[in-house]
Short mmCIF file of C-alpha atoms and ligand atoms in Angstrom, two decimals:
data_model
loop_
_atom_site.label_atom_id
_atom_site.label_comp_id
_atom_site.label_asym_id
_atom_site.label_seq_id
_atom_site.Cartn_x
_atom_site.Cartn_y
_atom_site.Cartn_z
CA MET A 1 -8.12 3.50 32.50
CA ARG A 2 -6.57 0.49 30.71
CA SER A 3 -2.93 0.64 29.67
CA THR A 4 -0.74 -0.69 27.13
CA ASP A 5 2.96 -0.46 25.89
CA VAL A 6 2.00 0.53 22.48
CA ALA A 7 -1.32 1.47 21.25
CA ILE A 8 -1.76 1.38 17.37
CA VAL A 9 -4.59 3.46 15.68
CA GLY A 10 -5.79 1.65 12.58
CA GLY A 11 -5.83 -2.16 11.77
CA GLY A 12 -4.89 -1.93 8.08
CA ILE A 13 -1.93 -3.77 6.68
CA ILE A 14 0.43 -1.00 8.19
CA GLY A 15 -1.06 -1.05 11.64
CA CYS A 16 -1.16 -4.83 11.90
CA SER A 17 2.35 -5.47 10.43
CA ILE A 18 3.80 -3.19 12.99
CA ALA A 19 1.77 -4.76 15.83
CA LEU A 20 3.08 -8.24 14.74
CA ARG A 21 6.69 -7.11 14.80
CA LEU A 22 6.42 -5.57 18.14
CA ALA A 23 4.53 -8.43 19.92
CA GLN A 24 7.10 -10.79 18.59
CA GLN A 25 9.51 -8.76 20.66
CA GLY A 26 7.26 -9.23 23.86
CA VAL A 27 5.68 -5.84 23.71
CA ARG A 28 2.03 -5.46 24.86
CA VAL A 29 0.42 -4.07 21.87
CA CYS A 30 -3.22 -2.99 21.27
CA VAL A 31 -4.49 -2.24 17.84
CA ILE A 32 -7.75 -0.18 17.77
CA GLU A 33 -9.71 -0.38 14.61
CA ARG A 34 -12.79 1.52 13.76
CA GLY A 35 -14.23 -1.42 11.59
CA ARG A 36 -12.81 -4.66 10.75
CA PRO A 37 -9.14 -5.13 10.56
CA GLY A 38 -7.91 -4.72 6.85
CA ALA A 39 -11.23 -3.86 5.65
CA GLU A 40 -10.29 -0.39 4.03
CA ALA A 41 -7.43 0.35 1.46
CA SER A 42 -5.56 -2.84 2.42
CA SER A 43 -8.50 -4.98 1.10
CA ALA A 44 -9.45 -2.88 -1.76
CA ALA A 45 -5.97 -2.90 -3.30
CA ALA A 46 -4.61 -5.06 -6.21
CA GLY A 47 -1.71 -6.67 -4.24
CA MET A 48 1.04 -5.86 -6.63
CA ILE A 49 4.47 -5.86 -5.10
CA ALA A 50 5.92 -3.99 -8.00
CA PRO A 51 8.46 -1.10 -7.62
CA GLN A 52 9.85 -1.71 -10.99
CA GLY A 53 6.67 -1.87 -12.90
CA GLU A 54 5.47 1.22 -10.98
CA ALA A 55 8.37 2.97 -12.69
CA ILE A 56 9.33 4.71 -9.29
CA ALA A 57 12.32 7.03 -10.01
CA ALA A 58 15.70 5.82 -8.73
CA GLY A 59 16.48 7.22 -5.44
CA ASP A 60 15.92 6.57 -1.69
CA PHE A 61 12.13 5.73 -2.10
CA PHE A 62 12.96 3.23 -4.72
CA ARG A 63 15.54 1.61 -2.63
CA LEU A 64 12.99 1.46 0.30
CA CYS A 65 10.50 -0.26 -2.04
CA THR A 66 12.93 -2.66 -3.42
CA ALA A 67 14.14 -3.46 0.05
CA SER A 68 10.50 -4.26 1.07
CA ARG A 69 10.02 -6.36 -2.02
CA ASP A 70 12.99 -8.36 -1.01
CA LEU A 71 11.46 -9.08 2.40
CA TYR A 72 8.20 -10.34 0.80
CA ALA A 73 8.81 -13.97 0.51
CA ASP A 74 9.76 -14.50 3.94
CA PHE A 75 7.13 -12.09 5.30
CA ALA A 76 4.39 -14.04 3.42
CA SER A 77 5.58 -17.44 4.45
CA GLU A 78 5.94 -16.29 8.05
CA ILE A 79 2.35 -15.13 8.10
CA GLU A 80 1.13 -18.25 6.56
CA GLU A 81 2.88 -20.36 9.17
CA LEU A 82 1.51 -18.25 12.04
CA SER A 83 -2.16 -18.00 10.79
CA GLY A 84 -2.34 -21.34 8.92
CA GLU A 85 -3.86 -19.49 6.10
CA HIS A 86 -2.60 -19.23 2.42
CA VAL A 87 -2.08 -15.67 1.17
CA GLY A 88 -1.65 -16.23 -2.51
CA TYR A 89 2.01 -14.92 -2.76
CA ARG A 90 3.18 -15.37 -6.43
CA ARG A 91 6.67 -14.76 -7.98
CA ASP A 92 5.73 -15.06 -11.65
CA GLY A 93 6.83 -11.56 -12.57
CA THR A 94 4.93 -8.75 -14.20
CA VAL A 95 4.80 -7.57 -17.84
CA VAL A 96 4.64 -3.97 -18.50
CA LEU A 97 2.96 -3.30 -22.01
CA ALA A 98 3.55 -0.52 -24.59
CA LEU A 99 0.19 0.32 -26.20
CA ASP A 100 1.64 3.06 -28.56
CA PRO A 101 5.06 4.27 -29.88
CA GLU A 102 5.69 6.81 -26.92
CA ALA A 103 5.12 4.14 -24.44
CA ASP A 104 7.41 1.90 -26.29
CA GLN A 105 10.11 4.32 -25.96
CA GLU A 106 9.35 4.96 -22.22
CA LEU A 107 9.91 1.17 -21.80
CA ASP A 108 13.23 1.33 -23.39
CA LYS A 109 14.27 4.13 -20.98
CA LEU A 110 12.93 2.29 -18.03
CA GLN A 111 14.91 -0.85 -19.01
CA ARG A 112 18.15 1.21 -19.40
CA ALA A 113 17.57 2.93 -15.97
CA HIS A 114 16.93 -0.50 -14.13
CA LEU A 115 19.83 -2.25 -15.96
CA ARG A 116 22.07 0.47 -14.52
CA LEU A 117 20.81 -0.42 -11.14
CA ARG A 118 21.50 -4.02 -11.99
CA LEU A 119 17.73 -4.93 -11.91
CA PRO A 120 16.86 -7.19 -14.69
CA MET A 121 14.12 -6.53 -17.14
CA GLU A 122 13.64 -8.44 -20.32
CA ARG A 123 12.33 -6.71 -23.61
CA LEU A 124 9.66 -8.74 -25.26
CA ASP A 125 8.64 -8.06 -28.97
CA ALA A 126 4.96 -8.52 -30.01
CA ALA A 127 5.33 -12.18 -31.09
CA THR A 128 7.10 -13.26 -27.91
CA LEU A 129 4.44 -11.48 -25.80
CA ARG A 130 1.68 -13.27 -27.54
CA GLU A 131 3.37 -16.61 -27.13
CA ARG A 132 3.71 -15.93 -23.29
CA ILE A 133 0.39 -14.45 -22.77
CA PRO A 134 -2.05 -15.55 -25.44
CA GLN A 135 -4.92 -13.76 -23.93
CA LEU A 136 -3.57 -10.46 -25.02
CA ALA A 137 -5.52 -8.16 -27.33
CA SER A 138 -3.98 -7.47 -30.81
CA GLY A 139 -2.14 -4.26 -31.63
CA ILE A 140 0.30 -4.53 -28.52
CA ARG A 141 3.60 -3.11 -29.71
CA GLY A 142 5.93 -4.82 -27.26
CA GLY A 143 6.60 -5.14 -23.47
CA LEU A 144 8.86 -5.50 -20.56
CA LEU A 145 9.15 -8.68 -18.39
CA VAL A 146 9.88 -7.56 -14.82
CA PRO A 147 10.94 -10.99 -13.10
CA GLY A 148 11.37 -9.28 -9.81
CA ASP A 149 7.95 -7.84 -9.47
CA HIS A 150 5.46 -10.03 -7.66
CA TRP A 151 1.91 -9.98 -6.36
CA VAL A 152 -0.11 -11.30 -3.32
CA ASN A 153 -3.75 -11.82 -2.54
CA ASN A 154 -3.92 -8.86 -0.14
CA GLU A 155 -7.39 -9.61 0.97
CA ARG A 156 -6.22 -13.06 2.22
CA LEU A 157 -2.96 -11.42 3.53
CA THR A 158 -4.76 -8.84 5.70
CA GLN A 159 -7.10 -11.40 7.15
CA ALA A 160 -4.12 -13.81 7.78
CA LEU A 161 -2.14 -10.92 9.20
CA ALA A 162 -4.82 -10.13 11.78
CA LYS A 163 -5.01 -13.70 12.80
CA ALA A 164 -1.21 -14.02 13.18
CA CYS A 165 -1.17 -10.98 15.23
CA GLU A 166 -3.81 -12.38 17.55
CA ARG A 167 -1.86 -15.63 17.86
CA CYS A 168 1.18 -13.66 18.90
CA GLY A 169 -0.73 -11.84 21.66
CA VAL A 170 -1.70 -8.67 19.93
CA CYS A 171 -5.02 -7.31 21.49
CA ILE A 172 -6.98 -6.18 18.40
CA GLN A 173 -10.11 -4.10 19.27
CA PRO A 174 -12.38 -3.88 16.19
CA GLU A 175 -15.42 -1.74 15.67
CA THR A 176 -13.90 0.93 18.14
CA GLU A 177 -12.99 4.34 16.87
CA VAL A 178 -10.22 6.39 18.32
CA ARG A 179 -12.01 9.78 18.90
CA ALA A 180 -9.08 11.72 20.15
CA LEU A 181 -5.41 11.66 21.31
CA ARG A 182 -5.10 13.43 24.63
CA THR A 183 -1.63 15.09 25.26
CA VAL A 184 0.14 16.51 28.33
CA GLY A 185 3.18 18.69 27.27
CA SER A 186 5.03 16.96 24.54
CA ARG A 187 3.51 13.46 25.24
CA VAL A 188 0.45 11.65 24.21
CA GLU A 189 -1.13 10.59 27.40
CA CYS A 190 -4.00 8.56 26.29
CA LEU A 191 -6.66 7.67 23.52
CA GLU A 192 -10.13 8.46 23.85
CA LEU A 193 -12.38 5.62 22.38
CA SER A 194 -15.78 5.60 21.01
CA ALA A 195 -16.98 3.28 23.62
CA GLY A 196 -16.11 6.06 26.27
CA GLU A 197 -13.04 4.19 27.25
CA ARG A 198 -9.58 5.71 27.60
CA VAL A 199 -6.39 3.72 26.93
CA ALA A 200 -3.05 5.03 28.23
CA ALA A 201 0.04 4.03 26.07
CA GLY A 202 3.70 4.39 26.52
CA GLN A 203 3.82 4.82 22.60
CA VAL A 204 1.20 5.75 20.14
CA VAL A 205 1.33 4.74 16.41
CA LEU A 206 -0.81 6.65 13.97
CA ALA A 207 -1.58 4.13 11.21
CA ALA A 208 -5.00 5.29 10.32
CA GLY A 209 -4.48 5.47 6.58
CA CYS A 210 -6.25 8.35 4.87
CA TRP A 211 -8.09 9.22 8.06
CA SER A 212 -4.69 10.01 9.94
CA SER A 213 -4.92 13.85 9.51
CA ARG A 214 -8.30 13.95 11.24
CA LEU A 215 -6.64 12.86 14.64
CA ALA A 216 -3.47 14.76 14.14
CA ALA A 217 -5.19 18.19 13.22
CA PRO A 218 -6.71 18.82 16.76
CA LEU A 219 -3.06 18.61 18.16
CA GLY A 220 -2.23 21.39 15.75
CA LEU A 221 -0.10 18.98 13.62
CA CYS A 222 0.27 19.25 9.89
CA VAL A 223 -0.17 15.57 8.44
CA PRO A 224 -1.42 16.10 5.06
CA VAL A 225 -2.78 12.68 4.08
CA GLU A 226 -5.76 12.76 1.80
CA PRO A 227 -7.86 10.09 0.06
CA CYS A 228 -7.15 9.14 -3.44
CA ARG A 229 -9.94 6.86 -4.74
CA GLY A 230 -9.14 3.92 -6.76
CA GLN A 231 -12.12 1.88 -8.36
CA MET A 232 -11.66 -1.81 -9.05
CA LEU A 233 -13.41 -4.44 -11.05
CA GLU A 234 -13.26 -8.28 -10.61
CA PHE A 235 -14.07 -10.72 -13.49
CA GLU A 236 -14.10 -14.37 -14.03
CA SER A 237 -12.19 -15.68 -17.07
CA ASP A 238 -11.88 -19.23 -18.49
CA THR A 239 -8.13 -18.88 -18.93
CA GLU A 240 -5.99 -17.63 -16.31
CA LEU A 241 -3.43 -14.91 -17.08
CA PRO A 242 0.07 -16.19 -16.28
CA CYS A 243 1.16 -12.91 -14.60
CA VAL A 244 0.28 -9.38 -13.81
CA VAL A 245 0.01 -7.28 -16.88
CA ARG A 246 -0.08 -3.60 -16.75
CA ALA A 247 0.07 -0.47 -19.00
CA GLY A 248 0.53 2.84 -17.43
CA HIS A 249 -1.76 3.12 -14.33
CA HIS A 250 -4.16 0.32 -15.49
CA TYR A 251 -3.58 -3.48 -14.89
CA LEU A 252 -4.88 -6.93 -14.65
CA VAL A 253 -4.04 -9.08 -11.76
CA PRO A 254 -4.84 -12.76 -11.79
CA ARG A 255 -6.30 -14.25 -8.61
CA GLN A 256 -7.09 -17.83 -7.70
CA ASP A 257 -10.06 -19.70 -9.33
CA GLY A 258 -10.11 -18.06 -12.53
CA ARG A 259 -10.62 -14.58 -11.12
CA VAL A 260 -8.95 -11.48 -12.29
CA LEU A 261 -8.94 -7.94 -10.98
CA ALA A 262 -8.68 -4.87 -13.20
CA GLY A 263 -7.91 -1.37 -11.93
CA SER A 264 -7.75 1.44 -11.42
CA THR A 265 -8.72 5.05 -11.23
CA MET A 266 -6.90 7.96 -9.32
CA GLU A 267 -9.46 10.51 -8.02
CA HIS A 268 -9.15 12.89 -5.33
CA VAL A 269 -12.86 13.33 -4.52
CA GLY A 270 -12.77 13.28 -0.65
CA PHE A 271 -13.92 10.26 1.53
CA ASP A 272 -16.36 9.00 -1.12
CA LYS A 273 -16.09 5.44 -1.96
CA ALA A 274 -18.82 5.30 -4.75
CA VAL A 275 -18.24 3.19 -7.73
CA THR A 276 -19.03 5.38 -10.72
CA GLY A 277 -20.03 4.95 -14.29
CA GLU A 278 -17.19 7.21 -15.32
CA GLY A 279 -14.77 5.27 -13.28
CA LEU A 280 -15.83 1.84 -14.61
CA TRP A 281 -15.82 3.26 -18.16
CA SER A 282 -12.19 4.50 -18.02
CA ILE A 283 -10.99 1.14 -16.53
CA LEU A 284 -12.94 -0.81 -19.15
CA THR A 285 -11.68 1.29 -21.81
CA ALA A 286 -7.92 1.00 -20.85
CA ILE A 287 -7.97 -2.86 -20.16
CA GLY A 288 -10.01 -3.45 -23.32
CA ARG A 289 -6.76 -2.39 -25.13
CA ILE A 290 -4.95 -5.17 -23.07
CA VAL A 291 -7.23 -8.08 -23.30
CA PRO A 292 -10.56 -8.63 -25.21
CA LEU A 293 -13.38 -7.77 -22.85
CA ALA A 294 -15.67 -10.42 -24.45
CA GLY A 295 -13.72 -13.28 -22.46
CA LEU A 296 -14.38 -11.55 -19.17
CA ARG A 297 -17.55 -12.29 -16.94
CA PHE A 298 -18.28 -9.33 -14.53
CA ARG A 299 -18.41 -10.42 -10.88
CA ARG A 300 -18.10 -7.30 -8.65
CA ALA A 301 -16.81 -3.82 -8.36
CA TRP A 302 -15.53 -1.50 -5.41
CA ALA A 303 -13.60 1.34 -4.59
CA GLY A 304 -11.03 2.12 -1.71
CA LEU A 305 -9.18 5.05 -0.61
CA ARG A 306 -5.38 5.24 -0.87
CA PRO A 307 -3.63 7.45 1.86
CA ASP A 308 -1.93 10.00 -0.42
CA THR A 309 0.47 12.79 0.77
CA ALA A 310 1.52 16.24 -0.88
CA ASP A 311 4.63 14.63 -2.29
CA HIS A 312 3.33 11.08 -2.51
CA LEU A 313 5.75 9.64 0.03
CA PRO A 314 4.99 8.01 3.20
CA ILE A 315 5.17 9.52 6.60
CA LEU A 316 7.40 7.40 9.02
CA GLY A 317 8.82 7.92 12.54
CA TYR A 318 8.43 10.54 15.37
CA GLY A 319 7.20 14.31 14.80
CA GLU A 320 6.82 16.81 17.46
CA HIS A 321 5.51 14.51 20.31
CA GLU A 322 8.15 12.29 21.97
CA ASN A 323 5.76 9.16 21.93
CA LEU A 324 3.73 9.57 18.70
CA VAL A 325 4.96 7.58 15.74
CA PHE A 326 3.59 8.09 12.24
CA ALA A 327 3.17 5.18 9.92
CA THR A 328 0.99 6.49 7.17
CA GLY A 329 0.58 7.89 3.75
CA HIS A 330 1.71 4.88 1.82
CA PHE A 331 -0.42 5.89 -1.08
CA ARG A 332 0.01 3.47 -3.98
CA ASN A 333 2.40 1.20 -2.21
CA GLY A 334 1.22 0.17 1.07
CA ILE A 335 0.85 -3.55 0.47
CA LEU A 336 4.39 -3.53 -0.97
CA LEU A 337 5.83 -1.48 1.80
CA ALA A 338 4.25 -3.35 4.75
CA PRO A 339 7.24 -5.46 5.69
CA ILE A 340 9.87 -2.82 5.75
CA THR A 341 7.52 -0.22 7.47
CA ALA A 342 6.85 -2.80 10.19
CA ARG A 343 10.57 -3.49 10.58
CA LEU A 344 11.49 0.11 10.71
CA ILE A 345 8.85 1.41 13.04
CA ALA A 346 9.37 -1.61 15.49
CA ASP A 347 13.14 -1.02 15.54
CA LEU A 348 12.55 2.72 15.99
CA ILE A 349 10.31 2.08 18.99
CA LEU A 350 12.52 -0.53 20.60
CA THR A 351 15.93 0.68 19.91
CA GLY A 352 15.58 4.40 18.80
CA SER A 353 17.35 3.68 15.47
CA THR A 354 16.56 2.11 12.00
CA SER A 355 18.40 0.11 9.44
CA HIS A 356 17.20 2.42 6.63
CA GLY A 357 17.41 6.01 7.32
CA ILE A 358 13.85 7.46 7.48
CA ALA A 359 14.59 11.28 7.78
CA PRO A 360 13.31 11.83 4.29
CA TYR A 361 9.94 10.46 5.27
CA SER A 362 9.71 12.55 8.60
CA VAL A 363 6.19 14.39 8.97
CA LEU A 364 8.32 17.49 9.89
CA ARG A 365 9.00 18.06 6.20
CA PHE A 366 5.66 19.35 5.89
CA ARG A 367 5.86 21.71 8.85
CA ASN A 368 9.17 23.07 7.24
CA ALA A 369 7.43 23.49 3.81
CA ARG A 370 4.58 25.44 5.54
CA GLN A 371 6.97 27.75 7.43
CA GLY A 372 9.04 28.07 4.27
CA ALA A 373 5.70 29.05 2.39
CA LYS A 374 4.94 31.48 5.21
CA ARG A 375 8.24 33.15 5.09
CA THR A 376 8.08 33.40 1.24
CA ALA A 377 4.68 34.98 1.52
CA THR A 378 6.04 37.54 4.18
CA VAL A 379 9.13 38.40 1.96
CA THR A 380 6.97 39.08 -1.21
C1 FAD B 1 -7.62 0.42 -5.75
C2 FAD B 1 -6.46 0.39 -5.01
C3 FAD B 1 -5.31 -0.49 -5.57
C4 FAD B 1 -4.10 -0.53 -4.72
N1 FAD B 1 -3.18 -1.37 -5.23
C5 FAD B 1 -2.00 -1.51 -4.57
C6 FAD B 1 -1.03 -2.41 -4.96
O1 FAD B 1 -1.26 -3.18 -6.00
N2 FAD B 1 0.09 -2.48 -4.29
C7 FAD B 1 0.35 -1.78 -3.16
O2 FAD B 1 1.51 -1.92 -2.58
N3 FAD B 1 -0.56 -0.89 -2.74
C8 FAD B 1 -1.70 -0.75 -3.41
N4 FAD B 1 -2.78 0.08 -2.97
C9 FAD B 1 -2.38 0.99 -1.82
C10 FAD B 1 -2.55 0.35 -0.52
O3 FAD B 1 -3.79 -0.37 -0.53
C11 FAD B 1 -2.49 1.22 0.64
O4 FAD B 1 -1.36 2.03 0.50
C12 FAD B 1 -2.48 0.40 2.16
O5 FAD B 1 -3.51 -0.45 2.10
C13 FAD B 1 -2.45 1.43 3.26
O6 FAD B 1 -2.55 0.76 4.22
P1 FAD B 1 -2.96 1.46 5.69
O7 FAD B 1 -2.96 0.31 6.78
O8 FAD B 1 -2.09 2.46 5.93
O9 FAD B 1 -4.44 1.90 5.42
P2 FAD B 1 -5.86 1.19 5.56
O10 FAD B 1 -6.00 -0.14 5.08
O11 FAD B 1 -6.75 2.25 4.97
O12 FAD B 1 -6.00 1.16 7.09
C14 FAD B 1 -6.24 2.12 7.90
C15 FAD B 1 -7.25 1.72 9.01
O13 FAD B 1 -7.32 2.65 9.94
C16 FAD B 1 -8.74 2.65 10.41
N5 FAD B 1 -9.03 3.88 11.10
C17 FAD B 1 -9.12 5.24 10.70
N6 FAD B 1 -9.41 6.06 11.50
C18 FAD B 1 -9.45 5.36 12.75
C19 FAD B 1 -9.75 5.77 13.93
N7 FAD B 1 -10.07 7.10 14.25
N8 FAD B 1 -9.88 4.95 14.96
C20 FAD B 1 -9.67 3.61 14.68
N9 FAD B 1 -9.43 3.12 13.43
C21 FAD B 1 -9.37 4.11 12.32
C22 FAD B 1 -9.50 2.42 9.22
O14 FAD B 1 -10.84 1.80 9.56
C23 FAD B 1 -8.63 1.53 8.54
O15 FAD B 1 -8.93 0.13 8.60
C24 FAD B 1 -3.96 0.22 -3.75
C25 FAD B 1 -5.00 0.99 -3.16
C26 FAD B 1 -6.25 0.99 -3.76
C27 FAD B 1 -7.45 1.80 -3.16
#
């Protein structure tokens, strides 16, 4: 049986970011990935680093998201330096659009809330919007410029991150599935791999995205992460959008070489990654209100599975086993949250403490909820 200090299940942006931080501290890390590193949700995403534009309610999770956003410039340039690859990190802001009067009022509310937090947002009327973004469709009432929200080419980032990991000594084992976590008492003793091999690890990190509950369930653990399908389209356009534009859950994200991404859907349909007529229709209908579709030439479409949880918050830290750490359930914000997740989980493993409290994200919140539900049922 092979052994390592830390075994990480899942080579998405979350697993690889944690691996990088640990390896930089001299820890022997092995990432076991069923397919290719970063090939699932982490590549399928749009790459927005946008807690303000996402309109996340003020509170601990919003602070976690903005803290991660603040780490991004350094994170991106560090990965570029280590890998020698460009990751397309852009700081040109995001424009949130109002397509109807109610949305316009919502933008006023959002701006007031963020001003109270001293996070700037600039109100743009229809004429100013058109000047800044000439590609916009007519009929848009107004918008909000969020200078602090950025974006990154997440496909490039995940590839560069895997390269950076290997250059820092992480052992990435692709095309290998973790079939089971074997426990002795309150410890995970080893991982059983598809190749018939076993790996013993001092610490195990479960970062298997929306597949995380499949490995936890046989241990009797309640880790309610489920897939939320998001469909995406890619177009070519002769004129590049100057920044991300979004309205509600729909958005256009400019990429290099005149490409632009359009997304997305939010569908709880199990582990099905099909691209459907209905999904494409809903995206096209929504983005057709943002930019004229005639200027967009279709290139490709795909779907990815966001790791969603019952309360849409991530699951971070230890649970019932003393050496099993969770880093999963990042739902719509895993690209954004990668730098802070990596820092917190690496600190937790190395020092036993974290700079940002992670109690609200403990997996035990679901166990308590389940016991509470059982008690209520008994009393009724
Ligand atoms: C359409 C879409 C748009 C998005 N847009 C954004 C955005 O703009 N900004 C943002 O911040 N987030 C966005 N997200 C969310 C983001 O993509 C996810 O939160 C993030 O990628 C989760 O990363 P992860 O590493 O946890 O999961 P994944 O990238 O899914 O990685 C998990 C990995 O675990 C592996 N695995 C699973 N089971 C096993 C096993 N048993 N053994 C070995 N390996 C295993 C899988 O093969 C996979 O590679 C979007 C997601 C989608 C789908």
